[in-house]
Structure formats: C-alpha cells, structure tokens
Amino acid sequence: MTTKPLYLEDSYQKVCTAKVLEVDGKKGNCKIVLDQTVFYPEGGGQPSDQGIIKFESGVFEVKQVLLKGDKIIHEGVLKGELIMGDKVECEINWIRRYHNMQVHSAGHILHEAAKELLPNIVPIEGQHGKKAFIKYQGKIKEEYQLQIKEKTNNLIDKSLAINTEFVTLSELKKRSPWIPERLPTNKPLRIMWVEGYTPIPDGGTQVKSTSEIPYIDTVNFEYEEDCTKVIYYLEIKKKESTIVSSDLSPEVLLNIKNEALVMIMESKDPEELDRLRVHYLGKNGQLTQIAHEIRDAEVGRVFNEAKIAIENALVNTKQPEKISVDETLPGKLPPIGHLHPVTHAIEEISSIFEKIGFVRVRYPEVDWDWYAFEALNMQKTHPARDDIETFFVDVPENKKLGKLVLTPHTSNGQVREMERTKPPIRMINIGKCYRRQSDVSHTVMFHQFEGLVVDEGINITHLKGTIDHFVKQFFGQNRKSRLRPYHFQFTEPSFEVDVTCDICLGRGCKLCKEGWLELGGAGMVHPNVLKAGKVDTTKYTGFAFGWGVERTYMMKSGVKIDDLRLLYSNDIRFLNQF
Ligand code: PHE
C-alpha cells in the first residue's frame, strides 16, 4: 500500500480527497496513511506541511508528515473516530507551504548564482526551513556573501520559469552532466530546472517563476570544518505591484490579514517581528498604502479589522528584549533564614546540661492527670488542677490515670523518666506547656526545661552547684544565683531560684528593684514522687528544677522583649532581629 504524492505533480494543489489506508493510535497522538495526499513530507531540506484532514465524524490536525518507503505518514491529533476505508478531505496550511516553496526555490536560484560565481563548488546539504542554507565543500571567501546575494537577486528579477517534470534516469543523464549518486532506478524521477539552466533531480515543492520569490535580504557564511554554510534570508514578502482601488476586495484584505498573522505567530526573533511591523504598518507599509485606495465602506470595515488584528498580534508576540548583563557583578545572595530565638535558646540550654551528663528527653505535651499532677503529690483541690488554670482535653477519663491535660509544666516528665530508666538519673526534659494566661509576660503556650537528678546521696549542694553552673554558662561568669524558700507539692524543701540583674549585678536598680530576677522553681524531690516512680526512697534522693525557656532567654543580657507574645506572632520584622 503506497501513498500517491500529489504535491510532486502540482505544488499549488491545496486540497484533495483521499481514502484512509492505516490508522495507528487513537485520539490524541495518532498516525494516518492515505492512498494519496497533498501533504508534503519532511525531506530534501524542506520542512513538512501542516494542515487538517476532515472526515464525517471529526478532524485530524496534521502536525508533521514523514515519508517512510512509499508511505506518507501524517502525524497529529485526532478528534473523532477514523477507520480504514474512510473518505477524508485534506487541506494544507497554504501560507506555510507557499513560504516553504519560496524558500526552497530561492535555494535553487542561489545555487545557480553561486555556481556562476564559483563554477567548481560542490553542494553537500541544503535546508530550506526557518534557517535556510546550502552547505558547500571548502571555504568560500567572505567577500562572496554580497556577490552571491546580488547575483541571486538578479536572477530572481528576471522572472525565470521554474519547471518540474517526470523523466527516466536515462533521459536525465542525457539532459544533465551531473547526476547525484543513489537515485532510484525503478520509477520515474522528478526533476526541476530553472529556465536556461540544467535540470537536477528534486522532490520538493517549487514556485512556478522566480517572480514569486521575495528578494534575498542577507547572505551569511558560517564556517565549519572544511565547508561553508551559505545562510540566506528572504525579504519578508515579494513586493506587490502597487495595489489600486479596483483590486481591493474584502477577500484580498482577509488574505493579507491571515498571512500576516501566521507570519507574526511563526516569527522567531524580535528582528523578524520588527521587519514584519515595517512591512505592514510602516510609512510605506502594505496597509498604509492600501489605506489611500479604499473607496468602499465594506472594504474599509474589513481593512480596520485587519489592521487592528495585525497591530495586536505584533504587540502580543513581542519577544523579550535582550538585556545586557554585567557578568562581573557579584550575584544577589538569596535571603537566608535562621532558627527561631526560642529554638536557639533550647539548643543552648540542652548543650550546657548535656556537657555535665544530663540526657535530653521529651515527654508528651498532652498527658494524663496522673503524670501532670497526681504522681507529683498534688492534692485533688490544688488550684492547678482546676480548669480555670489548666486546659483539660475533652476525652473520657482513664480509669487509672485520670483526665487528659495539656501539660501545664514539664514536671510530668519526672515520673515518666523514673519509669523509663533506673537511677542514676540525669534528665533534661524540654517541651511545650500550656496555661490559661496571656499578657505581656505570658503566652498561652510556652516552653519549660525540667531538670531531674536522682542518685545516691544527692543533696541541696548538688542542686545549688548545678544551678550556679548553668547560670554562669548561660548568663555569664559575673552573674550569681540564689535559692529563696518557696513551696511546691512535689519538692521538699522547695525554692525559687533568682539570678542577679544584668544591669546592676545584684545591687538593685530601677529595672529590677531589688537586684534579683526570678528564674523559676526548684527543690529536693518529694519522697512521694520517688515512690510514685517506684524509686527506692531508702537508697535514693534527688533534686529537680523547672524553668521557662522564654523567660530565661529574656533575662539573658542584651535581649529585651517588651511583650513576650511577639515571639509567637510570626512577624518577620521582629524575628529578623535575632
Ligand atoms: N513545675 C514547676 C512550675 O511549673 C517548677 C518546678 C519544677 C518546681 C521542678 C520544682 C521542681 O512552676
């Protein structure tokens, strides 16, 4: 099954009917073979056609056409059902095809011109698509760029006929002194020749006369290893003979509009767009000239539509301008974030305690009443066990462990740690706490770090020594701590720990009044708590402390936060300062 290539007989045939021979693939991407076609398949340096194939139940949008053996394969997007034997109607995108024909024929004319200037040059390859060129063996001197352009344009000017014909190989041999290798011998050959020049085999589409070819705008040379690429650009359009009012009809204008829109859409660089703008809208542009010739209202209306459409297309397809870049400028650094100040404080606190043998742990921040209160020797009537102070979670009570609470302190970790491990215990538990309070010095959620040491022979001096060590490491060597008697249910004796003010260092000033700032609670672990944690109270004693991370961080010299709530407001302007 083969496809009859109608484009070889008549390059100007835009439509045809055909029968479907093969359909490969459904919907979306699909390949179709027909018994005959007007679609030119990519080859010989000429790009393939595009267009549509219509049939009863839908359309096939042809994106690419390829020649495989004797079959021509149409690739594209299928909308509707298509099967073998169906009748279809083909229609190529004529504007695209005609442009390809012009570029292709121009290549042949350029080749004839180049041969007249340099009789011995040997072509190797030709491309007649977007970037059109003919590649010749050897180096051609740069000065030939202009000569080739002028010679080609002279030939174009002569309105020479471009002919095509089917011949046998032996006939071709009679007519042409140069026959390329590897020509098929089993079928007629298509040849082309420019009026007055020798024929050559050619399977592409051609215009009928050089008068249809726009002039060559520029010829450039690109040198590759031992060959020269002669790149040629055509002027946008063949200059039309001046349009007179009797030629003007709505159809003529619609054609000009459509042609312009396709060219604008397909233009690849700002220069090409600019040339198109001048060609259509410039002072001597096509539309400007036509404007003087309009005598008819309907023609005027179509003219205005066309002009606006072209103007809009030019604006909308504007290519980004090339910006010159100073490559020596140092690059812009991407903004780099940092950890939250509270995270920094937690890391610093952990590392101070870890260095003296404490193990950093984390315990549930939503925990049972047992761990948060009951095991800590707190009586049922303790105010912290009231929902005025603490958040209770609305879930059924656990028979043994009681209600579920958002931990109001990290002390719930004490008994949990005693359950997890046996003495000696050196724990530092840092986590979130929740209390029903919110003002400049309180946030509903805050952090505590809880220390717990349980071992043989632990007494208050160990507590005081540990606190002193922390205070000097965290706040500075010049800062002192003191224990002030206090009361907690889970420690006996209990203390509040104070640190000297960083401004007056304990002498007393306007800010701290007495010279001391309160850090938080501490004390010797109550035997009932050790018992709750199943620790042998005849053998072991312990101390504990629990302080707020935010408060401790604020007391560190140099850090003053008017309103603690700012820490959790996620305001970048505030957080940036740390
Ligand atoms: N849990 C106590 C509070 O939140 C602090 C504390 C911890 C006191 C450990 C003594 C021992 O205020």
Short mmCIF file of N, CA, C and O in Angstrom, two decimals, residues 17 109 112 209 251 257-258 266 286 302 371 478 487 494 561:
data_model
loop_
_atom_site.label_atom_id
_atom_site.label_comp_id
_atom_site.label_asym_id
_atom_site.label_seq_id
_atom_site.Cartn_x
_atom_site.Cartn_y
_atom_site.Cartn_z
N THR A 17 -9.14 14.84 -1.94
CA THR A 17 -9.85 13.82 -1.17
C THR A 17 -8.95 12.60 -1.15
O THR A 17 -8.04 12.48 -1.97
N ILE A 109 17.83 28.94 -6.86
CA ILE A 109 18.32 30.11 -7.59
C ILE A 109 19.68 30.52 -7.03
O ILE A 109 20.62 30.83 -7.75
N GLU A 112 22.32 28.31 -8.32
CA GLU A 112 22.72 28.64 -9.70
C GLU A 112 23.62 29.87 -9.71
O GLU A 112 24.63 29.92 -10.43
N SER A 209 7.68 30.54 -10.92
CA SER A 209 8.53 31.54 -11.56
C SER A 209 9.32 32.27 -10.47
O SER A 209 8.85 32.43 -9.34
N GLU A 251 -12.03 40.05 0.43
CA GLU A 251 -11.25 38.80 0.38
C GLU A 251 -9.76 39.08 0.32
O GLU A 251 -8.97 38.44 1.02
N LYS A 257 -4.50 39.76 5.89
CA LYS A 257 -4.55 39.66 7.35
C LYS A 257 -4.09 38.27 7.81
O LYS A 257 -3.20 38.15 8.66
N ASN A 258 -4.68 37.25 7.23
CA ASN A 258 -4.34 35.88 7.66
C ASN A 258 -2.86 35.58 7.45
O ASN A 258 -2.20 34.99 8.31
N GLU A 266 4.67 32.87 13.69
CA GLU A 266 5.79 31.96 13.48
C GLU A 266 7.15 32.65 13.58
O GLU A 266 8.18 31.98 13.55
N GLN A 286 2.48 47.95 3.55
CA GLN A 286 1.39 47.50 2.70
C GLN A 286 0.04 48.09 3.12
O GLN A 286 -0.70 48.61 2.29
N VAL A 302 -13.40 45.94 6.77
CA VAL A 302 -12.50 44.78 6.82
C VAL A 302 -11.05 45.26 7.01
O VAL A 302 -10.26 44.65 7.73
N TYR A 371 0.42 11.86 85.61
CA TYR A 371 1.81 12.34 85.45
C TYR A 371 1.94 13.83 85.71
O TYR A 371 2.93 14.31 86.25
N ASN A 478 29.83 36.67 85.48
CA ASN A 478 29.62 37.67 86.53
C ASN A 478 28.25 37.57 87.20
O ASN A 478 27.92 38.34 88.09
N HIS A 487 7.28 27.08 98.02
CA HIS A 487 6.55 25.83 98.23
C HIS A 487 6.08 25.22 96.93
O HIS A 487 5.47 25.88 96.09
N SER A 494 11.50 23.29 99.00
CA SER A 494 11.31 23.92 97.68
C SER A 494 11.93 25.30 97.67
O SER A 494 12.02 25.96 98.72
N ILE A 561 12.63 41.97 75.47
CA ILE A 561 11.40 41.87 74.67
C ILE A 561 10.26 42.43 75.51
O ILE A 561 9.95 41.91 76.57
#
